[in-house]
Every structure is written in structure tokens, then in C-alpha cells.
Amino acid sequence: MDKSSPILLFDSGVGGLTVYDALRDVLPDAPVIYASDLAGLPYGTKTEAQIAARVAGLLGRMAERYQPRLACIACNTASTIALGMVRDVLEIPVVGTVPAIKPAAALTQSGTIGLVGTEATIRQAYVDELEREFAEGKRLLRIAAPGLVEAAEAKLRGQPVDPAVIADVHDRLTAMAGDAQIDTLVLACTHFPLLAGELGEAFGPGVRQVDGAQGIARRIAHLLSGQSFAASGPNRFIVTGPMAGAAGLEAALAARGFAPPEIF
Ligand code: DGL
């Protein structure tokens, strides 16, 4: 194994940076290439066929070009739809990101869990299976919040977050819960932990937010245990589509130690 071989983190946008942050905590020396499919953002409003073809095609080409030692689909939408297909295409370990229903079900006291994801994620049979397997006897209330994806993208570009988008998520989930009390919120999209502060203010201190980032980072570290790393420079941030898509991200990327964005 070439010591400079990177870990490839893939997302439609900047959401996978929440996984990147968790990964830096456990593997600070591992070289990372973060690939952001800004030309395809958002995935959440696309069909299953569009997402599967796009994600499998891009990851196949990226794996060929960057020769990563492991790929992580740092996106719930892409993982719940295309993880199996990507595993068939790549010859390296592929780690996915799935809604953190299992830890949420273990944490809830009230038995009522809110789950916020993209439109495409919340309709997946994969999510039904996680609910059946891990949340039996609990109420899992699912909503799609495409506005949160936009808000997270804006926030990382230094733009203000529209409070109406956050309030809408709170109001819809609270209305669904009726007399019951949501005490646990599954952030089932990697973009959403970027808005943890805003969501925390809307839902209050009694609602715990759960996402998969730390678990995924631990899984990657476990799969790579015993391997050595030697970065040949700063981590790389690759985007599909025109460079203009990455405008405004300079500060967020520099703070994470990335070199300036490059086009795929
Ligand atoms: N970050 C992606 C996820 O985890 C979704 C964003 C999008 O709609 O593209 O689901």
C-alpha cells in the first residue's frame, strides 16, 4: 500500500465535511481527497436511477484517477440508494452513511424520534428496514427538508441561515408528533450537523441530535488499522462542474487545511 494513497470522501456538496471533521479526529495524518459533486447537487430531489448512475459512474472514475485506499460515500441519499452498486464497481473498501436510527432508538426516553433527511432518503426501503430492525415499538417521524441542504451550503459560504427554514422543520415535526414529545432528532443528511446550533435553538435543550459522522469515522479507522500514512501535501478538495460552484468556500476549506479547490 502506497503510504500517500488517500481516503476518498464523496458527497453531493459540503455535507460530507461533517464526516471529514470526525475523521480528522481519529486519523489526523491520513491523506484525504474530498470530492464534492456540486454539478449534481442536490441529490435529494433526484430519482433513484439518476442518483445511482451518477454516483456509481463518478466514484468509478474518481477511484481510477486518485487510487484511494478506501472510499466513503459521505452522503445518506447516495448511500441508501447506491452503496451496493458502488461496492460492486470498486475494488477497495467502501463505507456508507446511513441514518443513525439505531443509536437514536437506544437514546430516546419518550419513544418519539424525529428524522430529517432528503426527499430521496426518507422514502428508501433501506430506511424502512432500519426502522423495523432497530426502532420497533418507537415512533419514527420522517420529514424531508431540502431547505436545510441549501441553508448548510450557504452557511459554509459565510451567508446567513434563513431562520424560516429552521422553524419550518421544527413546526412540521412538532405538528406530526401531536401530544407526544420528540426527544431525539436523527440528522439523516450529512449537511444537517452543520446547522446543529440553529436546530438546537429551535428544538430546545431537551432534544438530542444524533448523526452518523463519528460512527463512520470509527469504522474507517477500524478498516484501515495497521496501515501507515504519509501525506504528500495538504488535503485536496475536488469539485465537479465549474469552479464558480465552490466560490465562498475558501475560509471553510482553509480552516480545515485543504488546498484550494480543483476541478474533477
Ligand atoms: N448530503 C446529502 C445527504 O447526506 C444530501 C444533500 C443533497 O440533497 O444533495 O443526504
mmCIF file of C-alpha atoms and ligand atoms in Angstrom:
data_model
loop_
_atom_site.group_PDB
_atom_site.id
_atom_site.type_symbol
_atom_site.label_atom_id
_atom_site.label_comp_id
_atom_site.label_asym_id
_atom_site.label_seq_id
_atom_site.Cartn_x
_atom_site.Cartn_y
_atom_site.Cartn_z
ATOM 1 C CA MET A 1 0.000 0.000 0.000
ATOM 2 C CA ASP A 2 1.368 3.383 -1.093
ATOM 3 C CA LYS A 3 1.539 5.479 2.083
ATOM 4 C CA SER A 4 0.265 8.538 0.237
ATOM 5 C CA SER A 5 -2.811 6.708 -1.080
ATOM 6 C CA PRO A 6 -5.767 8.826 0.096
ATOM 7 C CA ILE A 7 -9.136 8.162 1.644
ATOM 8 C CA LEU A 8 -11.759 9.384 -0.832
ATOM 9 C CA LEU A 9 -14.730 11.125 0.803
ATOM 10 C CA PHE A 10 -17.627 11.774 -1.548
ATOM 11 C CA ASP A 11 -20.754 13.910 -1.188
ATOM 12 C CA SER A 12 -23.038 15.974 -3.396
ATOM 13 C CA GLY A 13 -21.857 19.130 -1.656
ATOM 14 C CA VAL A 14 -20.231 20.260 1.585
ATOM 15 C CA GLY A 15 -22.226 17.949 3.880
ATOM 16 C CA GLY A 16 -19.532 15.302 3.899
ATOM 17 C CA LEU A 17 -17.253 17.797 5.642
ATOM 18 C CA THR A 18 -19.061 16.762 8.839
ATOM 19 C CA VAL A 19 -17.636 13.278 8.250
ATOM 20 C CA TYR A 20 -14.270 14.788 7.305
ATOM 21 C CA ASP A 21 -14.153 16.669 10.636
ATOM 22 C CA ALA A 22 -14.879 13.476 12.576
ATOM 23 C CA LEU A 23 -12.305 11.576 10.515
ATOM 24 C CA ARG A 24 -9.572 14.133 11.276
ATOM 25 C CA ASP A 25 -10.174 13.500 14.981
ATOM 26 C CA VAL A 26 -9.417 9.778 14.656
ATOM 27 C CA LEU A 27 -6.953 9.722 11.719
ATOM 28 C CA PRO A 28 -5.264 13.150 11.702
ATOM 29 C CA ASP A 29 -2.438 12.039 9.404
ATOM 30 C CA ALA A 30 -4.440 10.220 6.755
ATOM 31 C CA PRO A 31 -4.336 11.906 3.332
ATOM 32 C CA VAL A 32 -7.870 12.750 2.212
ATOM 33 C CA ILE A 33 -9.384 13.718 -1.106
ATOM 34 C CA TYR A 34 -12.808 15.240 -0.619
ATOM 35 C CA ALA A 35 -14.943 15.086 -3.746
ATOM 36 C CA SER A 36 -17.980 17.319 -3.952
ATOM 37 C CA ASP A 37 -20.402 16.707 -6.824
ATOM 38 C CA LEU A 38 -21.547 20.320 -6.940
ATOM 39 C CA ALA A 39 -22.664 19.871 -10.553
ATOM 40 C CA GLY A 40 -25.151 17.246 -9.316
ATOM 41 C CA LEU A 41 -26.273 18.993 -6.103
ATOM 42 C CA PRO A 42 -28.902 18.448 -4.770
ATOM 43 C CA TYR A 43 -29.278 14.679 -4.867
ATOM 44 C CA GLY A 44 -32.334 14.705 -2.623
ATOM 45 C CA THR A 45 -34.718 15.808 -5.369
ATOM 46 C CA LYS A 46 -33.401 13.355 -7.984
ATOM 47 C CA THR A 47 -34.749 9.906 -8.852
ATOM 48 C CA GLU A 48 -33.154 6.686 -7.648
ATOM 49 C CA ALA A 49 -31.982 5.905 -11.203
ATOM 50 C CA GLN A 50 -30.358 9.322 -11.615
ATOM 51 C CA ILE A 51 -28.561 9.103 -8.272
ATOM 52 C CA ALA A 52 -27.369 5.516 -8.726
ATOM 53 C CA ALA A 53 -25.992 6.120 -12.216
ATOM 54 C CA ARG A 54 -24.311 9.370 -11.245
ATOM 55 C CA VAL A 55 -22.732 8.168 -8.014
ATOM 56 C CA ALA A 56 -21.503 4.817 -9.354
ATOM 57 C CA GLY A 57 -20.130 6.458 -12.504
ATOM 58 C CA LEU A 58 -18.338 9.274 -10.693
ATOM 59 C CA LEU A 59 -16.877 7.074 -7.976
ATOM 60 C CA GLY A 60 -15.621 4.607 -10.571
ATOM 61 C CA ARG A 61 -13.806 7.371 -12.449
ATOM 62 C CA MET A 62 -12.517 9.019 -9.276
ATOM 63 C CA ALA A 63 -11.170 5.735 -7.911
ATOM 64 C CA GLU A 64 -9.319 5.201 -11.168
ATOM 65 C CA ARG A 65 -7.834 8.701 -11.115
ATOM 66 C CA TYR A 66 -6.933 9.051 -7.418
ATOM 67 C CA GLN A 67 -6.215 5.404 -6.476
ATOM 68 C CA PRO A 68 -7.712 5.721 -2.979
ATOM 69 C CA ARG A 69 -7.217 3.021 -0.350
ATOM 70 C CA LEU A 70 -10.851 3.388 0.788
ATOM 71 C CA ALA A 71 -13.904 5.332 -0.383
ATOM 72 C CA CYS A 72 -16.584 6.743 1.865
ATOM 73 C CA ILE A 73 -19.927 7.872 0.489
ATOM 74 C CA ALA A 74 -20.396 10.699 2.997
ATOM 75 C CA CYS A 75 -23.993 11.225 1.924
ATOM 76 C CA ASN A 76 -27.090 9.441 3.207
ATOM 77 C CA THR A 77 -29.001 9.927 -0.032
ATOM 78 C CA ALA A 78 -26.308 8.375 -2.207
ATOM 79 C CA SER A 79 -25.569 5.606 0.314
ATOM 80 C CA THR A 80 -29.136 4.454 0.886
ATOM 81 C CA ILE A 81 -29.592 4.179 -2.897
ATOM 82 C CA ALA A 82 -26.230 3.319 -4.435
ATOM 83 C CA LEU A 83 -23.982 1.748 -1.799
ATOM 84 C CA GLY A 84 -24.414 -1.807 -3.130
ATOM 85 C CA MET A 85 -23.804 -0.729 -6.694
ATOM 86 C CA VAL A 86 -20.664 1.240 -5.777
ATOM 87 C CA ARG A 87 -19.327 -1.751 -3.833
ATOM 88 C CA ASP A 88 -19.806 -3.844 -6.971
ATOM 89 C CA VAL A 89 -17.880 -1.311 -9.073
ATOM 90 C CA LEU A 90 -14.905 -0.551 -6.785
ATOM 91 C CA GLU A 91 -12.221 -2.964 -5.648
ATOM 92 C CA ILE A 92 -11.490 -1.130 -2.407
ATOM 93 C CA PRO A 93 -13.482 -0.990 0.847
ATOM 94 C CA VAL A 94 -16.490 1.325 0.544
ATOM 95 C CA VAL A 95 -18.038 2.797 3.682
ATOM 96 C CA GLY A 96 -21.547 4.216 3.513
ATOM 97 C CA THR A 97 -23.534 6.658 5.599
ATOM 98 C CA VAL A 98 -26.957 5.578 6.768
ATOM 99 C CA PRO A 99 -29.466 7.352 9.018
ATOM 100 C CA ALA A 100 -28.478 6.938 12.683
ATOM 101 C CA ILE A 101 -31.759 5.257 13.652
ATOM 102 C CA LYS A 102 -30.084 2.585 15.788
ATOM 103 C CA PRO A 103 -28.349 4.988 18.223
ATOM 104 C CA ALA A 104 -31.407 7.258 18.272
ATOM 105 C CA ALA A 105 -33.670 4.359 19.231
ATOM 106 C CA ALA A 106 -31.274 3.422 22.031
ATOM 107 C CA LEU A 107 -31.248 7.003 23.351
ATOM 108 C CA THR A 108 -34.893 8.043 23.220
ATOM 109 C CA GLN A 109 -36.779 8.140 26.512
ATOM 110 C CA SER A 110 -40.044 9.469 25.147
ATOM 111 C CA GLY A 111 -40.140 6.875 22.347
ATOM 112 C CA THR A 112 -40.788 9.557 19.714
ATOM 113 C CA ILE A 113 -37.951 10.222 17.295
ATOM 114 C CA GLY A 114 -37.838 12.840 14.549
ATOM 115 C CA LEU A 115 -35.880 12.043 11.395
ATOM 116 C CA VAL A 116 -34.902 14.788 8.957
ATOM 117 C CA GLY A 117 -33.446 13.787 5.613
ATOM 118 C CA THR A 118 -33.738 14.489 1.939
ATOM 119 C CA GLU A 119 -36.851 13.553 -0.037
ATOM 120 C CA ALA A 120 -34.996 10.676 -1.683
ATOM 121 C CA THR A 121 -33.599 9.318 1.602
ATOM 122 C CA ILE A 122 -36.794 9.251 3.613
ATOM 123 C CA ARG A 123 -38.637 7.155 1.001
ATOM 124 C CA GLN A 124 -35.964 4.411 0.840
ATOM 125 C CA ALA A 125 -36.767 0.809 1.766
ATOM 126 C CA TYR A 126 -33.333 0.851 3.447
ATOM 127 C CA VAL A 127 -34.740 3.318 5.995
ATOM 128 C CA ASP A 128 -37.865 1.155 6.476
ATOM 129 C CA GLU A 129 -35.574 -1.772 7.245
ATOM 130 C CA LEU A 130 -33.509 0.231 9.767
ATOM 131 C CA GLU A 131 -36.756 1.284 11.440
ATOM 132 C CA ARG A 132 -38.056 -2.301 11.568
ATOM 133 C CA GLU A 133 -34.786 -3.663 12.860
ATOM 134 C CA PHE A 134 -33.824 -1.056 15.430
ATOM 135 C CA ALA A 135 -36.821 1.117 16.306
ATOM 136 C CA GLU A 136 -39.533 -1.420 16.986
ATOM 137 C CA GLY A 137 -42.057 -0.036 19.439
ATOM 138 C CA LYS A 138 -40.868 3.575 18.866
ATOM 139 C CA ARG A 139 -42.471 6.238 16.715
ATOM 140 C CA LEU A 140 -40.192 7.456 13.938
ATOM 141 C CA LEU A 141 -41.493 10.628 12.315
ATOM 142 C CA ARG A 142 -39.796 11.348 8.973
ATOM 143 C CA ILE A 143 -39.705 14.617 7.099
ATOM 144 C CA ALA A 144 -37.794 15.868 4.077
ATOM 145 C CA ALA A 145 -36.033 19.209 4.426
ATOM 146 C CA PRO A 146 -34.367 20.251 1.155
ATOM 147 C CA GLY A 147 -34.199 23.807 2.526
ATOM 148 C CA LEU A 148 -31.685 22.648 5.140
ATOM 149 C CA VAL A 149 -29.315 21.441 2.406
ATOM 150 C CA GLU A 150 -29.391 24.894 0.818
ATOM 151 C CA ALA A 151 -29.006 26.552 4.223
ATOM 152 C CA ALA A 152 -25.953 24.444 5.089
ATOM 153 C CA GLU A 153 -24.345 25.177 1.719
ATOM 154 C CA ALA A 154 -24.987 28.892 2.282
ATOM 155 C CA LYS A 155 -23.655 28.830 5.846
ATOM 156 C CA LEU A 156 -20.338 27.339 4.767
ATOM 157 C CA ARG A 157 -20.048 30.141 2.213
ATOM 158 C CA GLY A 158 -20.409 32.674 5.019
ATOM 159 C CA GLN A 159 -24.019 33.551 4.171
ATOM 160 C CA PRO A 160 -26.791 33.877 6.762
ATOM 161 C CA VAL A 161 -29.117 30.956 7.502
ATOM 162 C CA ASP A 162 -32.781 31.746 6.848
ATOM 163 C CA PRO A 163 -34.494 31.239 10.239
ATOM 164 C CA ALA A 164 -37.772 30.357 8.470
ATOM 165 C CA VAL A 165 -36.176 27.177 7.085
ATOM 166 C CA ILE A 166 -35.220 26.013 10.580
ATOM 167 C CA ALA A 167 -38.599 26.996 12.046
ATOM 168 C CA ASP A 168 -40.377 25.066 9.284
ATOM 169 C CA VAL A 169 -38.549 21.840 10.222
ATOM 170 C CA HIS A 170 -39.408 22.331 13.873
ATOM 171 C CA ASP A 171 -43.051 23.171 13.187
ATOM 172 C CA ARG A 172 -43.693 20.270 10.816
ATOM 173 C CA LEU A 173 -42.162 17.691 13.143
ATOM 174 C CA THR A 174 -43.899 19.076 16.209
ATOM 175 C CA ALA A 175 -47.237 19.000 14.391
ATOM 176 C CA MET A 176 -46.652 15.370 13.389
ATOM 177 C CA ALA A 177 -45.805 14.439 16.985
ATOM 178 C CA GLY A 178 -49.104 15.885 18.262
ATOM 179 C CA ASP A 179 -49.315 15.342 22.012
ATOM 180 C CA ALA A 180 -46.144 13.248 22.054
ATOM 181 C CA GLN A 181 -42.721 14.730 22.791
ATOM 182 C CA ILE A 182 -39.845 14.310 20.340
ATOM 183 C CA ASP A 183 -36.667 13.959 22.428
ATOM 184 C CA THR A 184 -34.277 12.691 19.735
ATOM 185 C CA LEU A 185 -33.640 14.044 16.272
ATOM 186 C CA VAL A 186 -31.868 11.986 13.617
ATOM 187 C CA LEU A 187 -29.934 14.229 11.246
ATOM 188 C CA ALA A 188 -30.174 11.851 8.288
ATOM 189 C CA CYS A 189 -28.252 14.016 5.853
ATOM 190 C CA THR A 190 -24.589 14.850 6.260
ATOM 191 C CA HIS A 191 -25.321 18.529 5.614
ATOM 192 C CA PHE A 192 -27.507 18.908 8.684
ATOM 193 C CA PRO A 193 -24.952 18.748 11.535
ATOM 194 C CA LEU A 194 -23.564 21.961 10.019
ATOM 195 C CA LEU A 195 -26.799 23.515 11.344
ATOM 196 C CA ALA A 196 -26.692 21.837 14.765
ATOM 197 C CA GLY A 197 -26.616 25.193 16.567
ATOM 198 C CA GLU A 198 -29.631 26.580 14.707
ATOM 199 C CA LEU A 199 -31.604 23.334 15.109
ATOM 200 C CA GLY A 200 -30.668 23.170 18.784
ATOM 201 C CA GLU A 201 -32.065 26.635 19.354
ATOM 202 C CA ALA A 202 -35.321 25.771 17.606
ATOM 203 C CA PHE A 203 -35.876 22.412 19.309
ATOM 204 C CA GLY A 204 -34.507 23.333 22.723
ATOM 205 C CA PRO A 205 -32.087 21.587 25.077
ATOM 206 C CA GLY A 206 -34.418 18.620 25.673
ATOM 207 C CA VAL A 207 -33.949 17.305 22.144
ATOM 208 C CA ARG A 208 -30.783 15.368 21.420
ATOM 209 C CA GLN A 209 -29.386 15.427 17.879
ATOM 210 C CA VAL A 210 -27.870 12.238 16.503
ATOM 211 C CA ASP A 211 -25.872 11.795 13.326
ATOM 212 C CA GLY A 212 -23.557 9.164 11.912
ATOM 213 C CA ALA A 213 -20.301 11.091 11.484
ATOM 214 C CA GLN A 214 -18.372 9.753 14.493
ATOM 215 C CA GLY A 215 -19.506 6.196 13.840
ATOM 216 C CA ILE A 216 -18.401 6.382 10.201
ATOM 217 C CA ALA A 217 -15.035 7.830 11.188
ATOM 218 C CA ARG A 218 -14.502 4.997 13.683
ATOM 219 C CA ARG A 219 -15.488 2.446 11.034
ATOM 220 C CA ILE A 220 -12.954 3.896 8.571
ATOM 221 C CA ALA A 221 -10.217 3.901 11.235
ATOM 222 C CA HIS A 222 -11.029 0.279 12.063
ATOM 223 C CA LEU A 223 -10.864 -0.808 8.414
ATOM 224 C CA LEU A 224 -7.514 0.938 7.988
ATOM 225 C CA SER A 225 -5.972 -0.103 11.294
ATOM 226 C CA GLY A 226 -2.328 -1.054 10.916
ATOM 227 C CA GLN A 227 -1.873 0.967 7.711
ATOM 228 C CA SER A 228 0.614 3.829 7.572
ATOM 229 C CA PHE A 229 0.027 7.262 6.130
ATOM 230 C CA ALA A 230 2.328 9.840 4.590
ATOM 231 C CA ALA A 231 0.582 12.839 3.100
ATOM 232 C CA SER A 232 2.398 14.345 0.135
ATOM 233 C CA GLY A 233 0.781 17.775 0.665
ATOM 234 C CA PRO A 234 -2.407 19.335 2.031
ATOM 235 C CA ASN A 235 -5.694 17.502 1.578
ATOM 236 C CA ARG A 236 -7.446 18.099 -1.736
ATOM 237 C CA PHE A 237 -10.971 19.391 -2.378
ATOM 238 C CA ILE A 238 -12.283 18.368 -5.780
ATOM 239 C CA VAL A 239 -15.480 19.674 -7.366
ATOM 240 C CA THR A 240 -17.483 18.654 -10.395
ATOM 241 C CA GLY A 241 -18.786 21.434 -12.601
ATOM 242 C CA PRO A 242 -17.496 24.966 -12.900
ATOM 243 C CA MET A 243 -15.183 26.381 -10.217
ATOM 244 C CA ALA A 244 -17.776 29.084 -9.531
ATOM 245 C CA GLY A 245 -19.729 26.457 -7.572
ATOM 246 C CA ALA A 246 -17.025 26.492 -4.898
ATOM 247 C CA ALA A 247 -16.939 30.289 -4.596
ATOM 248 C CA GLY A 248 -17.240 31.436 -0.999
ATOM 249 C CA LEU A 249 -15.940 28.184 0.481
ATOM 250 C CA GLU A 250 -12.343 29.439 0.799
ATOM 251 C CA ALA A 251 -12.479 30.183 4.544
ATOM 252 C CA ALA A 252 -14.259 26.922 5.475
ATOM 253 C CA LEU A 253 -11.749 24.918 3.423
ATOM 254 C CA ALA A 254 -8.688 26.755 4.681
ATOM 255 C CA ALA A 255 -9.851 26.256 8.272
ATOM 256 C CA ARG A 256 -9.851 22.508 7.586
ATOM 257 C CA GLY A 257 -6.416 22.551 6.000
ATOM 258 C CA PHE A 258 -7.489 21.955 2.386
ATOM 259 C CA ALA A 259 -5.579 23.195 -0.619
ATOM 260 C CA PRO A 260 -7.652 25.485 -2.907
ATOM 261 C CA PRO A 261 -10.462 23.640 -4.791
ATOM 262 C CA GLU A 262 -9.696 21.792 -8.004
ATOM 263 C CA ILE A 263 -11.974 20.725 -10.853
ATOM 264 C CA PHE A 264 -12.519 16.996 -11.425
HETATM 265 N N1 DGL B 1 -25.527 15.347 1.927
HETATM 266 C C1 DGL B 1 -26.571 14.569 1.331
HETATM 267 C C2 DGL B 1 -27.104 13.522 2.310
HETATM 268 O O1 DGL B 1 -26.425 13.159 3.262
HETATM 269 C C3 DGL B 1 -27.738 15.228 0.677
HETATM 270 C C4 DGL B 1 -27.708 16.552 0.028
HETATM 271 C C5 DGL B 1 -28.394 16.587 -1.331
HETATM 272 O O2 DGL B 1 -29.637 16.663 -1.426
HETATM 273 O O3 DGL B 1 -27.646 16.517 -2.288
HETATM 274 O O4 DGL B 1 -28.167 13.008 2.134
#
